[in-house]
Amino acid sequence: MSVHKDVKRITVNNILEMKLAGEKISMLTAYDYSMASILDAAGVDIILVGDSAANVMAGYETTLPITLDQMIYYAASVSRAVKRSLVVVDLPFGSYQGNPYDALNAAVRVMKETGAHAIKLEGGAEIKDSIECIVNAGIPVIGHLGLMPQSVNAYGGYGLRATGVHEAHKLNTDAQLLHELGCFAVVLEKIPAKLAKEVTDHLRIPTIGIGAGPDTDGQVLVINDLLGMTKGFKPKFVRQYLDLHAVISQAVEQYVSDVKAFSFPNEKEQY
Ligand code: KIV
């Protein structure tokens, strides 16, 4: 039986069932109505309104500047399109790392104002109280360990994480803690495949990997990377299914040329 095929509307429980059934979980980001409609109809299990919106939608170098209001705008647009996928929204930098009640307020705003089904946040033991507060309010949470882009300034770059024994041990402990705190899944970003397998094998909740090898319970990619929308950006862990940058460029160049040549609009394209 395929959980994915038999379900009309994906729930948090279905995501847990997929791990039990050995069925891989598919997750992709989206930030707007049109893209979310396509991903939903194409059968993606989880649509993540990632704070990577800061990079791919707003052109910031890091994810740090995006605000809660901006995330809510993107998330509401996505939710309006989605009929079947589970919609998860990133809490932005600064909205959950301090006072747990501020974290709860941020999560409640996302749930009330966007129609999303769950939130995601980055970190382990350091944000334990925030996670506890949000989960206790009945809001489903996905954790995020390994490379946590909101901590880029502490790392000094976007390199591979948890290559040393100490950080690998902390990641393993944090993953268990996230499970105990009630998270229903954990994203593992840019860590060695061997470590991701070890965490996945020992964890009862699903792991969803990005740059974490083939053995996590699911995979996530930024949709703009999968579609090849950013020229010259292709990290090793991205499988680029299209060169949409070239496809769009060609179409737009043709349009410009048609307008300049008086060939658009023609007789059939007018009233
Ligand atoms: O913001 C994002 O898109 C993410 C994914 C890369 C997991 O957190």
PDB file of C-alpha atoms and ligand atoms in Angstrom:
ATOM      1  CA  MET A   1       0.000   0.000   0.000  1.00  0.00           C
ATOM      2  CA  SER A   2       1.180   3.491  -0.749  1.00  0.00           C
ATOM      3  CA  VAL A   3       0.267   6.096   1.878  1.00  0.00           C
ATOM      4  CA  HIS A   4       1.019   8.764  -0.724  1.00  0.00           C
ATOM      5  CA  LYS A   5      -1.401   7.380  -3.346  1.00  0.00           C
ATOM      6  CA  ASP A   6      -4.304   6.538  -1.017  1.00  0.00           C
ATOM      7  CA  VAL A   7      -4.589   9.832   0.809  1.00  0.00           C
ATOM      8  CA  LYS A   8      -6.750  12.788  -0.297  1.00  0.00           C
ATOM      9  CA  ARG A   9      -5.143  15.286   2.084  1.00  0.00           C
ATOM     10  CA  ILE A  10      -1.732  14.620   3.635  1.00  0.00           C
ATOM     11  CA  THR A  11      -1.612  14.941   7.418  1.00  0.00           C
ATOM     12  CA  VAL A  12       1.191  14.820   9.955  1.00  0.00           C
ATOM     13  CA  ASN A  13       0.114  11.242  10.775  1.00  0.00           C
ATOM     14  CA  ASN A  14       0.511  10.239   7.121  1.00  0.00           C
ATOM     15  CA  ILE A  15       4.100  11.525   7.212  1.00  0.00           C
ATOM     16  CA  LEU A  16       4.822   9.297  10.226  1.00  0.00           C
ATOM     17  CA  GLU A  17       3.071   6.361   8.489  1.00  0.00           C
ATOM     18  CA  MET A  18       5.338   6.803   5.457  1.00  0.00           C
ATOM     19  CA  LYS A  19       8.395   6.182   7.620  1.00  0.00           C
ATOM     20  CA  LEU A  20       6.781   3.065   9.133  1.00  0.00           C
ATOM     21  CA  ALA A  21       5.802   1.800   5.664  1.00  0.00           C
ATOM     22  CA  GLY A  22       9.289   2.490   4.263  1.00  0.00           C
ATOM     23  CA  GLU A  23       7.798   4.964   1.775  1.00  0.00           C
ATOM     24  CA  LYS A  24      10.060   7.918   0.954  1.00  0.00           C
ATOM     25  CA  ILE A  25       8.705  11.407   1.695  1.00  0.00           C
ATOM     26  CA  SER A  26       8.910  14.081  -1.028  1.00  0.00           C
ATOM     27  CA  MET A  27       9.220  17.712   0.003  1.00  0.00           C
ATOM     28  CA  LEU A  28       9.837  20.852  -2.085  1.00  0.00           C
ATOM     29  CA  THR A  29       9.763  24.557  -1.369  1.00  0.00           C
ATOM     30  CA  ALA A  30       7.261  26.999  -2.853  1.00  0.00           C
ATOM     31  CA  TYR A  31       6.634  30.657  -2.134  1.00  0.00           C
ATOM     32  CA  ASP A  32       3.743  31.647  -4.400  1.00  0.00           C
ATOM     33  CA  TYR A  33       0.277  30.551  -5.552  1.00  0.00           C
ATOM     34  CA  SER A  34       1.134  29.469  -9.116  1.00  0.00           C
ATOM     35  CA  MET A  35       4.108  27.291  -8.193  1.00  0.00           C
ATOM     36  CA  ALA A  36       2.308  25.790  -5.182  1.00  0.00           C
ATOM     37  CA  SER A  37      -0.668  24.768  -7.415  1.00  0.00           C
ATOM     38  CA  ILE A  38       1.717  22.918  -9.739  1.00  0.00           C
ATOM     39  CA  LEU A  39       3.606  21.127  -6.944  1.00  0.00           C
ATOM     40  CA  ASP A  40       0.370  20.187  -5.171  1.00  0.00           C
ATOM     41  CA  ALA A  41      -1.196  18.737  -8.341  1.00  0.00           C
ATOM     42  CA  ALA A  42       2.052  16.901  -9.149  1.00  0.00           C
ATOM     43  CA  GLY A  43       1.763  15.016  -5.854  1.00  0.00           C
ATOM     44  CA  VAL A  44       4.502  16.398  -3.609  1.00  0.00           C
ATOM     45  CA  ASP A  45       3.872  15.271  -0.011  1.00  0.00           C
ATOM     46  CA  ILE A  46       5.096  18.381   1.822  1.00  0.00           C
ATOM     47  CA  ILE A  47       5.334  21.940   0.493  1.00  0.00           C
ATOM     48  CA  LEU A  48       7.786  23.983   2.541  1.00  0.00           C
ATOM     49  CA  VAL A  49       7.452  27.746   2.544  1.00  0.00           C
ATOM     50  CA  GLY A  50      11.148  28.024   3.344  1.00  0.00           C
ATOM     51  CA  ASP A  51      12.920  31.114   4.573  1.00  0.00           C
ATOM     52  CA  SER A  52      15.079  30.465   1.486  1.00  0.00           C
ATOM     53  CA  ALA A  53      12.461  32.886   0.104  1.00  0.00           C
ATOM     54  CA  ALA A  54      14.897  35.506   1.407  1.00  0.00           C
ATOM     55  CA  ASN A  55      17.437  34.291  -1.191  1.00  0.00           C
ATOM     56  CA  VAL A  56      15.382  33.196  -4.181  1.00  0.00           C
ATOM     57  CA  MET A  57      12.427  35.586  -3.951  1.00  0.00           C
ATOM     58  CA  ALA A  58      13.950  38.686  -2.356  1.00  0.00           C
ATOM     59  CA  GLY A  59      17.592  38.446  -3.478  1.00  0.00           C
ATOM     60  CA  TYR A  60      19.198  38.631  -0.029  1.00  0.00           C
ATOM     61  CA  GLU A  61      22.559  36.925   0.466  1.00  0.00           C
ATOM     62  CA  THR A  62      21.389  35.102   3.605  1.00  0.00           C
ATOM     63  CA  THR A  63      18.050  34.063   5.114  1.00  0.00           C
ATOM     64  CA  LEU A  64      18.472  36.416   8.067  1.00  0.00           C
ATOM     65  CA  PRO A  65      16.664  39.558   6.824  1.00  0.00           C
ATOM     66  CA  ILE A  66      13.276  37.990   6.026  1.00  0.00           C
ATOM     67  CA  THR A  67      10.544  39.036   8.479  1.00  0.00           C
ATOM     68  CA  LEU A  68       7.611  37.183   9.995  1.00  0.00           C
ATOM     69  CA  ASP A  69       5.172  39.396   8.050  1.00  0.00           C
ATOM     70  CA  GLN A  70       6.943  38.523   4.786  1.00  0.00           C
ATOM     71  CA  MET A  71       6.898  34.777   5.587  1.00  0.00           C
ATOM     72  CA  ILE A  72       3.184  35.056   6.359  1.00  0.00           C
ATOM     73  CA  TYR A  73       2.543  36.733   2.995  1.00  0.00           C
ATOM     74  CA  TYR A  74       4.348  33.938   1.087  1.00  0.00           C
ATOM     75  CA  ALA A  75       2.752  31.194   3.186  1.00  0.00           C
ATOM     76  CA  ALA A  76      -0.801  32.500   2.757  1.00  0.00           C
ATOM     77  CA  SER A  77      -0.272  32.630  -1.023  1.00  0.00           C
ATOM     78  CA  VAL A  78       0.918  28.999  -1.013  1.00  0.00           C
ATOM     79  CA  SER A  79      -1.885  27.753   1.261  1.00  0.00           C
ATOM     80  CA  ARG A  80      -4.553  29.268  -1.001  1.00  0.00           C
ATOM     81  CA  ALA A  81      -3.292  27.028  -3.820  1.00  0.00           C
ATOM     82  CA  VAL A  82      -2.859  23.756  -1.967  1.00  0.00           C
ATOM     83  CA  LYS A  83      -5.541  21.058  -1.852  1.00  0.00           C
ATOM     84  CA  ARG A  84      -3.578  17.970  -0.887  1.00  0.00           C
ATOM     85  CA  SER A  85       0.003  18.563   0.277  1.00  0.00           C
ATOM     86  CA  LEU A  86       0.983  19.304   3.865  1.00  0.00           C
ATOM     87  CA  VAL A  87       2.053  22.975   4.073  1.00  0.00           C
ATOM     88  CA  VAL A  88       4.945  23.761   6.439  1.00  0.00           C
ATOM     89  CA  VAL A  89       6.294  27.256   7.112  1.00  0.00           C
ATOM     90  CA  ASP A  90       9.747  28.285   8.351  1.00  0.00           C
ATOM     91  CA  LEU A  91       9.796  30.583  11.363  1.00  0.00           C
ATOM     92  CA  PRO A  92      12.251  33.346  10.396  1.00  0.00           C
ATOM     93  CA  PHE A  93      15.468  34.254  12.192  1.00  0.00           C
ATOM     94  CA  GLY A  94      14.842  36.131  15.434  1.00  0.00           C
ATOM     95  CA  SER A  95      11.239  35.044  15.886  1.00  0.00           C
ATOM     96  CA  TYR A  96      11.841  31.994  18.121  1.00  0.00           C
ATOM     97  CA  GLN A  97      15.408  31.888  19.526  1.00  0.00           C
ATOM     98  CA  GLY A  98      14.703  34.064  22.579  1.00  0.00           C
ATOM     99  CA  ASN A  99      11.611  34.064  24.743  1.00  0.00           C
ATOM    100  CA  PRO A 100       9.508  30.893  24.159  1.00  0.00           C
ATOM    101  CA  TYR A 101       6.300  32.951  24.381  1.00  0.00           C
ATOM    102  CA  ASP A 102       7.506  35.134  21.501  1.00  0.00           C
ATOM    103  CA  ALA A 103       8.181  31.893  19.614  1.00  0.00           C
ATOM    104  CA  LEU A 104       4.654  30.698  20.382  1.00  0.00           C
ATOM    105  CA  ASN A 105       3.207  34.039  19.234  1.00  0.00           C
ATOM    106  CA  ALA A 106       5.126  33.786  15.941  1.00  0.00           C
ATOM    107  CA  ALA A 107       3.901  30.213  15.374  1.00  0.00           C
ATOM    108  CA  VAL A 108       0.316  31.137  16.275  1.00  0.00           C
ATOM    109  CA  ARG A 109       0.393  34.046  13.814  1.00  0.00           C
ATOM    110  CA  VAL A 110       1.594  31.682  11.058  1.00  0.00           C
ATOM    111  CA  MET A 111      -1.188  29.195  11.798  1.00  0.00           C
ATOM    112  CA  LYS A 112      -3.962  31.828  12.120  1.00  0.00           C
ATOM    113  CA  GLU A 113      -2.971  34.024   9.187  1.00  0.00           C
ATOM    114  CA  THR A 114      -1.774  31.533   6.556  1.00  0.00           C
ATOM    115  CA  GLY A 115      -3.819  28.339   6.731  1.00  0.00           C
ATOM    116  CA  ALA A 116      -0.593  26.287   6.906  1.00  0.00           C
ATOM    117  CA  HIS A 117      -0.484  22.993   8.787  1.00  0.00           C
ATOM    118  CA  ALA A 118       2.876  23.073  10.592  1.00  0.00           C
ATOM    119  CA  ILE A 119       5.991  25.147  11.233  1.00  0.00           C
ATOM    120  CA  LYS A 120       9.732  24.426  10.980  1.00  0.00           C
ATOM    121  CA  LEU A 121      12.566  25.921  13.005  1.00  0.00           C
ATOM    122  CA  GLU A 122      16.338  25.482  13.189  1.00  0.00           C
ATOM    123  CA  GLY A 123      18.205  24.131  16.223  1.00  0.00           C
ATOM    124  CA  GLY A 124      18.266  21.564  19.020  1.00  0.00           C
ATOM    125  CA  ALA A 125      18.792  21.923  22.777  1.00  0.00           C
ATOM    126  CA  GLU A 126      19.251  25.716  22.517  1.00  0.00           C
ATOM    127  CA  ILE A 127      15.619  26.227  21.453  1.00  0.00           C
ATOM    128  CA  LYS A 128      14.100  23.412  23.535  1.00  0.00           C
ATOM    129  CA  ASP A 129      11.726  25.726  25.467  1.00  0.00           C
ATOM    130  CA  SER A 130      10.409  27.345  22.291  1.00  0.00           C
ATOM    131  CA  ILE A 131       9.693  23.961  20.684  1.00  0.00           C
ATOM    132  CA  GLU A 132       7.970  22.722  23.854  1.00  0.00           C
ATOM    133  CA  CYS A 133       5.745  25.804  24.010  1.00  0.00           C
ATOM    134  CA  ILE A 134       4.727  25.541  20.334  1.00  0.00           C
ATOM    135  CA  VAL A 135       4.095  21.775  20.439  1.00  0.00           C
ATOM    136  CA  ASN A 136       2.031  22.171  23.644  1.00  0.00           C
ATOM    137  CA  ALA A 137      -0.212  24.620  21.788  1.00  0.00           C
ATOM    138  CA  GLY A 138      -1.072  21.857  19.314  1.00  0.00           C
ATOM    139  CA  ILE A 139       1.067  23.181  16.494  1.00  0.00           C
ATOM    140  CA  PRO A 140       2.995  20.472  14.598  1.00  0.00           C
ATOM    141  CA  VAL A 141       6.736  21.175  14.363  1.00  0.00           C
ATOM    142  CA  ILE A 142       9.526  20.007  12.051  1.00  0.00           C
ATOM    143  CA  GLY A 143      13.058  20.434  13.450  1.00  0.00           C
ATOM    144  CA  HIS A 144      16.119  21.315  11.359  1.00  0.00           C
ATOM    145  CA  LEU A 145      19.680  20.185  12.202  1.00  0.00           C
ATOM    146  CA  GLY A 146      23.071  20.060  10.489  1.00  0.00           C
ATOM    147  CA  LEU A 147      23.678  23.124   8.333  1.00  0.00           C
ATOM    148  CA  MET A 148      21.280  25.705   9.740  1.00  0.00           C
ATOM    149  CA  PRO A 149      21.443  28.669   7.328  1.00  0.00           C
ATOM    150  CA  GLN A 150      20.192  31.113   9.984  1.00  0.00           C
ATOM    151  CA  SER A 151      23.516  30.448  11.825  1.00  0.00           C
ATOM    152  CA  VAL A 152      25.720  31.171   8.792  1.00  0.00           C
ATOM    153  CA  ASN A 153      27.544  33.993  10.566  1.00  0.00           C
ATOM    154  CA  ALA A 154      28.499  31.684  13.438  1.00  0.00           C
ATOM    155  CA  TYR A 155      29.788  29.025  10.979  1.00  0.00           C
ATOM    156  CA  GLY A 156      31.532  31.492   8.651  1.00  0.00           C
ATOM    157  CA  GLY A 157      30.030  29.846   5.532  1.00  0.00           C
ATOM    158  CA  TYR A 158      27.748  27.153   4.120  1.00  0.00           C
ATOM    159  CA  GLY A 159      30.177  24.207   4.321  1.00  0.00           C
ATOM    160  CA  LEU A 160      29.440  20.592   5.283  1.00  0.00           C
ATOM    161  CA  ARG A 161      28.484  20.237   8.977  1.00  0.00           C
ATOM    162  CA  ALA A 162      29.043  17.580  11.648  1.00  0.00           C
ATOM    163  CA  THR A 163      32.224  16.161  10.162  1.00  0.00           C
ATOM    164  CA  GLY A 164      33.870  15.998  13.609  1.00  0.00           C
ATOM    165  CA  VAL A 165      32.976  13.618  16.467  1.00  0.00           C
ATOM    166  CA  HIS A 166      31.778  16.363  18.800  1.00  0.00           C
ATOM    167  CA  GLU A 167      29.321  18.003  16.376  1.00  0.00           C
ATOM    168  CA  ALA A 168      28.132  14.592  15.123  1.00  0.00           C
ATOM    169  CA  HIS A 169      27.430  13.520  18.707  1.00  0.00           C
ATOM    170  CA  LYS A 170      25.518  16.741  19.417  1.00  0.00           C
ATOM    171  CA  LEU A 171      23.483  16.275  16.223  1.00  0.00           C
ATOM    172  CA  ASN A 172      22.529  12.716  17.269  1.00  0.00           C
ATOM    173  CA  THR A 173      21.527  13.912  20.749  1.00  0.00           C
ATOM    174  CA  ASP A 174      19.591  16.891  19.366  1.00  0.00           C
ATOM    175  CA  ALA A 175      17.690  14.635  16.935  1.00  0.00           C
ATOM    176  CA  GLN A 176      16.566  12.411  19.860  1.00  0.00           C
ATOM    177  CA  LEU A 177      15.631  15.515  21.846  1.00  0.00           C
ATOM    178  CA  LEU A 178      13.497  16.859  18.977  1.00  0.00           C
ATOM    179  CA  HIS A 179      11.640  13.543  18.932  1.00  0.00           C
ATOM    180  CA  GLU A 180      11.114  13.664  22.719  1.00  0.00           C
ATOM    181  CA  LEU A 181       9.856  17.249  22.483  1.00  0.00           C
ATOM    182  CA  GLY A 182       7.175  16.147  20.018  1.00  0.00           C
ATOM    183  CA  CYS A 183       8.544  17.206  16.617  1.00  0.00           C
ATOM    184  CA  PHE A 184       7.012  15.034  13.878  1.00  0.00           C
ATOM    185  CA  ALA A 185      10.046  15.134  11.541  1.00  0.00           C
ATOM    186  CA  VAL A 186      13.565  16.541  11.297  1.00  0.00           C
ATOM    187  CA  VAL A 187      15.297  18.123   8.303  1.00  0.00           C
ATOM    188  CA  LEU A 188      18.985  17.146   8.084  1.00  0.00           C
ATOM    189  CA  GLU A 189      20.928  19.586   5.928  1.00  0.00           C
ATOM    190  CA  LYS A 190      24.398  19.105   4.424  1.00  0.00           C
ATOM    191  CA  ILE A 191      25.888  16.453   6.697  1.00  0.00           C
ATOM    192  CA  PRO A 192      27.816  13.267   5.798  1.00  0.00           C
ATOM    193  CA  ALA A 193      25.533  10.550   4.365  1.00  0.00           C
ATOM    194  CA  LYS A 194      26.836   8.032   6.927  1.00  0.00           C
ATOM    195  CA  LEU A 195      25.787  10.227   9.846  1.00  0.00           C
ATOM    196  CA  ALA A 196      22.373  10.907   8.270  1.00  0.00           C
ATOM    197  CA  LYS A 197      21.801   7.136   7.975  1.00  0.00           C
ATOM    198  CA  GLU A 198      22.806   6.597  11.596  1.00  0.00           C
ATOM    199  CA  VAL A 199      20.394   9.297  12.814  1.00  0.00           C
ATOM    200  CA  THR A 200      17.604   7.983  10.564  1.00  0.00           C
ATOM    201  CA  ASP A 201      18.062   4.377  11.750  1.00  0.00           C
ATOM    202  CA  HIS A 202      17.832   5.382  15.417  1.00  0.00           C
ATOM    203  CA  LEU A 203      14.982   7.876  15.154  1.00  0.00           C
ATOM    204  CA  ARG A 204      11.268   6.974  15.301  1.00  0.00           C
ATOM    205  CA  ILE A 205      10.244  10.199  13.515  1.00  0.00           C
ATOM    206  CA  PRO A 206      11.142  10.701   9.833  1.00  0.00           C
ATOM    207  CA  THR A 207      14.281  12.498   8.690  1.00  0.00           C
ATOM    208  CA  ILE A 208      14.123  14.595   5.522  1.00  0.00           C
ATOM    209  CA  GLY A 209      17.499  15.225   3.934  1.00  0.00           C
ATOM    210  CA  ILE A 210      19.035  17.930   1.775  1.00  0.00           C
ATOM    211  CA  GLY A 211      22.635  17.177   0.933  1.00  0.00           C
ATOM    212  CA  ALA A 212      22.472  14.322   3.450  1.00  0.00           C
ATOM    213  CA  GLY A 213      22.645  11.278   1.156  1.00  0.00           C
ATOM    214  CA  PRO A 214      20.125   8.626   0.120  1.00  0.00           C
ATOM    215  CA  ASP A 215      19.228   7.035   3.464  1.00  0.00           C
ATOM    216  CA  THR A 216      17.055   9.706   5.057  1.00  0.00           C
ATOM    217  CA  ASP A 217      13.298   8.984   5.104  1.00  0.00           C
ATOM    218  CA  GLY A 218      12.627  11.788   2.639  1.00  0.00           C
ATOM    219  CA  GLN A 219      14.277  14.402   0.454  1.00  0.00           C
ATOM    220  CA  VAL A 220      13.795  18.155   0.136  1.00  0.00           C
ATOM    221  CA  LEU A 221      15.083  20.625  -2.437  1.00  0.00           C
ATOM    222  CA  VAL A 222      14.554  24.305  -3.127  1.00  0.00           C
ATOM    223  CA  ILE A 223      12.244  24.353  -6.178  1.00  0.00           C
ATOM    224  CA  ASN A 224      14.279  27.092  -7.912  1.00  0.00           C
ATOM    225  CA  ASP A 225      17.367  24.814  -7.760  1.00  0.00           C
ATOM    226  CA  LEU A 226      15.494  21.755  -9.084  1.00  0.00           C
ATOM    227  CA  LEU A 227      14.159  23.795 -12.008  1.00  0.00           C
ATOM    228  CA  GLY A 228      17.509  25.455 -12.761  1.00  0.00           C
ATOM    229  CA  MET A 229      16.230  28.997 -12.321  1.00  0.00           C
ATOM    230  CA  THR A 230      19.452  30.495 -10.932  1.00  0.00           C
ATOM    231  CA  LYS A 231      22.218  30.634 -13.513  1.00  0.00           C
ATOM    232  CA  GLY A 232      25.529  29.256 -12.266  1.00  0.00           C
ATOM    233  CA  PHE A 233      24.189  27.944  -8.936  1.00  0.00           C
ATOM    234  CA  LYS A 234      24.445  24.161  -8.732  1.00  0.00           C
ATOM    235  CA  PRO A 235      25.705  22.646  -5.501  1.00  0.00           C
ATOM    236  CA  LYS A 236      26.667  18.952  -5.672  1.00  0.00           C
ATOM    237  CA  PHE A 237      23.544  17.791  -3.785  1.00  0.00           C
ATOM    238  CA  VAL A 238      21.105  19.427  -6.231  1.00  0.00           C
ATOM    239  CA  ARG A 239      19.653  17.359  -9.075  1.00  0.00           C
ATOM    240  CA  GLN A 240      18.649  19.922 -11.694  1.00  0.00           C
ATOM    241  CA  TYR A 241      15.683  18.554 -13.667  1.00  0.00           C
ATOM    242  CA  LEU A 242      15.314  21.526 -16.029  1.00  0.00           C
ATOM    243  CA  ASP A 243      17.281  24.508 -17.272  1.00  0.00           C
ATOM    244  CA  LEU A 244      14.395  26.902 -16.726  1.00  0.00           C
ATOM    245  CA  HIS A 245      16.738  29.887 -16.775  1.00  0.00           C
ATOM    246  CA  ALA A 246      17.539  29.114 -20.421  1.00  0.00           C
ATOM    247  CA  VAL A 247      13.921  28.242 -21.296  1.00  0.00           C
ATOM    248  CA  ILE A 248      12.571  31.509 -19.848  1.00  0.00           C
ATOM    249  CA  SER A 249      15.384  33.578 -21.356  1.00  0.00           C
ATOM    250  CA  GLN A 250      14.651  32.146 -24.810  1.00  0.00           C
ATOM    251  CA  ALA A 251      10.923  32.821 -24.505  1.00  0.00           C
ATOM    252  CA  VAL A 252      11.463  36.388 -23.317  1.00  0.00           C
ATOM    253  CA  GLU A 253      14.047  37.106 -26.040  1.00  0.00           C
ATOM    254  CA  GLN A 254      11.542  35.825 -28.633  1.00  0.00           C
ATOM    255  CA  TYR A 255       8.791  38.052 -27.170  1.00  0.00           C
ATOM    256  CA  VAL A 256      11.023  41.136 -27.275  1.00  0.00           C
ATOM    257  CA  SER A 257      11.962  40.350 -30.850  1.00  0.00           C
ATOM    258  CA  ASP A 258       8.273  39.812 -31.853  1.00  0.00           C
ATOM    259  CA  VAL A 259       7.250  43.149 -30.313  1.00  0.00           C
ATOM    260  CA  LYS A 260      10.113  44.983 -32.024  1.00  0.00           C
ATOM    261  CA  ALA A 261       9.246  43.308 -35.361  1.00  0.00           C
ATOM    262  CA  PHE A 262       5.541  44.326 -35.166  1.00  0.00           C
ATOM    263  CA  SER A 263       4.605  40.604 -35.232  1.00  0.00           C
ATOM    264  CA  PHE A 264       2.933  40.540 -31.808  1.00  0.00           C
ATOM    265  CA  PRO A 265      -0.022  40.813 -31.519  1.00  0.00           C
ATOM    266  CA  ASN A 266      -1.296  39.385 -34.811  1.00  0.00           C
ATOM    267  CA  GLU A 267      -4.941  39.461 -36.119  1.00  0.00           C
ATOM    268  CA  LYS A 268      -5.967  36.494 -33.923  1.00  0.00           C
ATOM    269  CA  GLU A 269      -4.505  38.065 -30.789  1.00  0.00           C
ATOM    270  CA  GLN A 270      -6.735  41.148 -30.764  1.00  0.00           C
ATOM    271  CA  TYR A 271     -10.417  42.143 -30.368  1.00  0.00           C
TER     272      TYR A 271
HETATM  273  O1  KIV B   1      14.452  27.429   3.720  1.00  0.00           O
HETATM  274  C1  KIV B   1      14.507  26.355   3.098  1.00  0.00           C
HETATM  275  O2  KIV B   1      14.259  26.277   1.894  1.00  0.00           O
HETATM  276  C2  KIV B   1      14.890  25.164   3.845  1.00  0.00           C
HETATM  277  C3  KIV B   1      15.174  23.915   3.066  1.00  0.00           C
HETATM  278  C4  KIV B   1      16.417  24.057   2.295  1.00  0.00           C
HETATM  279  C5  KIV B   1      15.184  22.717   3.921  1.00  0.00           C
HETATM  280  O3  KIV B   1      14.990  25.203   5.029  1.00  0.00           O
END
